[in-house]
C-alpha positions as a printed Julia matrix, in Angstrom:
180×3 Matrix{Float64}:
  -7.92  21.93   -3.22
  -6.89  20.81    0.24
  -8.8   18.35    2.43
  -9.92  21.25    4.63
 -11.27  23.2     1.67
 -13.14  20.09    0.48
 -14.63  19.62    3.93
 -15.73  23.27    4.09
 -17.24  23.01    0.61
 -19.09  19.84    1.57
 -20.49  21.48    4.7
 -21.69  24.5     2.67
 -23.4   22.18    0.19
 -24.98  20.23    3.01
 -26.23  23.42    4.64
 -27.64  24.62    1.33
 -29.39  21.28    0.83
 -30.99  21.19    4.24
 -32.27  24.73    3.89
 -30.21  26.3     6.65
 -28.76  28.75    4.11
 -31.79  30.21    2.36
 -31.98  32.41   -0.67
 -34.15  35.5    -0.33
 -37.83  34.96   -1.12
 -37.86  31.13   -1.3
 -39.52  28.72    1.01
 -37.43  26.18    2.9
 -37.02  22.84    1.16
 -35.81  19.4     2.13
 -35.31  18.39    5.73
 -35.81  21.9     7.1
 -39.23  22.17    5.38
 -40.24  18.78    6.75
 -39.33  19.91   10.25
 -41.56  22.95    9.92
 -44.55  21.09    8.34
 -44.85  17.65    9.88
 -48.33  17.12    8.41
 -47.09  17.06    4.81
 -48.4   14.42    2.58
 -46.7   12.02    0.21
 -47.55  14.04   -2.88
 -45.59  17.04   -1.66
 -42.62  14.85   -0.91
 -42.82  13.25   -4.36
 -43.13  16.67   -5.96
 -39.76  17.73   -4.41
 -38.1   14.37   -5.12
 -36.67  15.13   -8.62
 -35.12  18.4    -7.4
 -33.67  16.71   -4.31
 -32.31  13.84   -6.43
 -30.66  16.32   -8.81
 -29.11  18.2    -5.88
 -27.88  14.94   -4.34
 -26.38  13.88   -7.66
 -24.63  17.26   -7.95
 -23.3   16.95   -4.4
 -22.11  13.41   -5.12
 -20.37  14.58   -8.31
 -18.64  17.42   -6.42
 -17.51  15.05   -3.66
 -16.24  12.52   -6.23
 -14.34  15.27   -8.07
 -12.8   16.44   -4.82
 -11.86  12.88   -3.91
 -10.34  12.35   -7.36
  -8.35  15.59   -7.01
  -7.11  14.56   -3.57
  -6.1   11.11   -4.8
  -4.24  12.64   -7.73
  -2.42  15.1    -5.49
  -1.45  12.37   -3.06
  -0.24  10.21   -5.95
   1.85  13.09   -7.29
   3.17  13.8    -3.81
   4.05  10.13   -3.33
   5.81  10.06   -6.71
   7.75  13.17   -5.73
   8.59  11.61   -2.38
   9.84   8.42   -4.04
  11.87  10.45   -6.55
  13.32  12.53   -3.71
  14.23   9.45   -1.69
  15.85   7.88   -4.74
  17.87  11.04   -5.35
  18.82  11.14   -1.68
  20.05   7.54   -1.76
  22.12   8.36   -4.85
  23.62  11.37   -3.1
  24.45   9.26   -0.04
  26.09   6.59   -2.23
  28.12   9.25   -4.05
  29.13  10.79   -0.72
  30.28   7.39    0.55
  32.26   6.79   -2.65
  33.92  10.2    -2.41
  34.65   9.65    1.29
  36.34   6.33    0.5
  38.31   7.97   -2.31
  39.4   10.74    0.09
  40.56   8.17    2.65
  42.53   6.3    -0.04
  44.13   9.56   -1.15
  45.05  10.41    2.46
  46.69   7.0     2.92
  48.6    7.41   -0.33
  49.7   10.9     0.71
  50.94   9.55    4.05
  52.92   6.82    2.26
  54.46   9.39   -0.06
  55.42  11.55    2.93
  57.07   8.56    4.61
  58.98   7.7     1.41
  60.06  11.33    1.03
  61.27  11.39    4.63
  63.31   8.19    4.05
  64.8    9.57    0.83
  65.59  12.82    2.6
  67.4   10.9     5.34
  69.35   8.91    2.73
  70.3   12.09    0.85
  71.36  13.73    4.1
  73.54  10.71    4.97
  75.11  10.78    1.47
  75.68  14.53    1.76
  77.42  14.08    5.12
  79.54  11.28    3.68
  80.49  13.41    0.65
  81.22  16.34    2.95
  83.59  14.12    4.96
  85.36  12.96    1.76
  85.59  16.57    0.57
  87.02  17.68    3.89
  89.61  14.85    3.75
  90.58  15.76    0.18
  90.73  19.43    1.07
  93.02  18.64    3.99
  95.3   16.46    1.81
  95.4   19.13   -0.92
  96.12  21.8     1.66
  99.03  19.78    3.02
 100.24  19.07   -0.52
 100.18  22.74   -1.4
 102.3   23.54    1.65
 105.05  21.17    0.52
 108.08  22.48   -1.3
 108.41  21.94   -5.03
 110.82  19.03   -4.59
 108.54  17.35   -2.09
 105.59  17.84   -4.41
 107.45  16.14   -7.26
 108.46  13.24   -5.02
 104.89  12.78   -3.74
 103.5   13.02   -7.27
 106.11  10.56   -8.45
 105.02   8.09   -5.78
 101.42   8.66   -6.76
 102.16   8.36  -10.49
 104.06   5.12   -9.95
 100.91   3.55   -8.6
  98.86   4.52  -11.66
  98.73   2.45  -14.84
  97.78   4.55  -17.85
  96.76   3.09  -21.2
  97.28   5.41  -24.19
  96.12   4.79  -27.76
  98.34   5.44  -30.82
  97.12   9.04  -31.07
  98.15   9.88  -27.51
  94.7    9.81  -25.95
  94.3    8.28  -22.51
  92.05   5.26  -22.91
  92.14   3.83  -19.42
  93.62   4.66  -16.05
  93.96   2.04  -13.38
  95.48   2.23   -9.94
  97.97  -0.45   -9.02
  97.98  -1.79   -5.56
């Protein structure tokens, strides 16, 4: 029952009580009857009093029931509103927590990207350095391979003279050291 329905119901009851809505074949009662017969006496009024009191009590009960229903609905609506606001605040707090976690993850990702870029630069520098050493060795080997056999032996002899080799009793090379 909405407030508008209660109001309409109250107005219908009031109209019925005052005699504006009449049932077929009955004489007007209450205020409408008094307006039509101003010369009524006290006995007629007292005769209608119990019926009017019963009708007033019924109207009062209906109005109290409607008021009780409205209060209950508003209480339920307020409880639902409070529950909804509580849920909304929890959702907002969770959203804020997830937003902070996302920002932390973004910062961490950016740090990892920077570290990867530094490591990539270091690896690229090492690769260039190794490429230069390889090119030097390739050049020396190329020149060595172009030497005659006698020159190769002489160069290897010079190279071997600068090496100190330690061999164990079984003939295995244990250590090789270059002499300066």
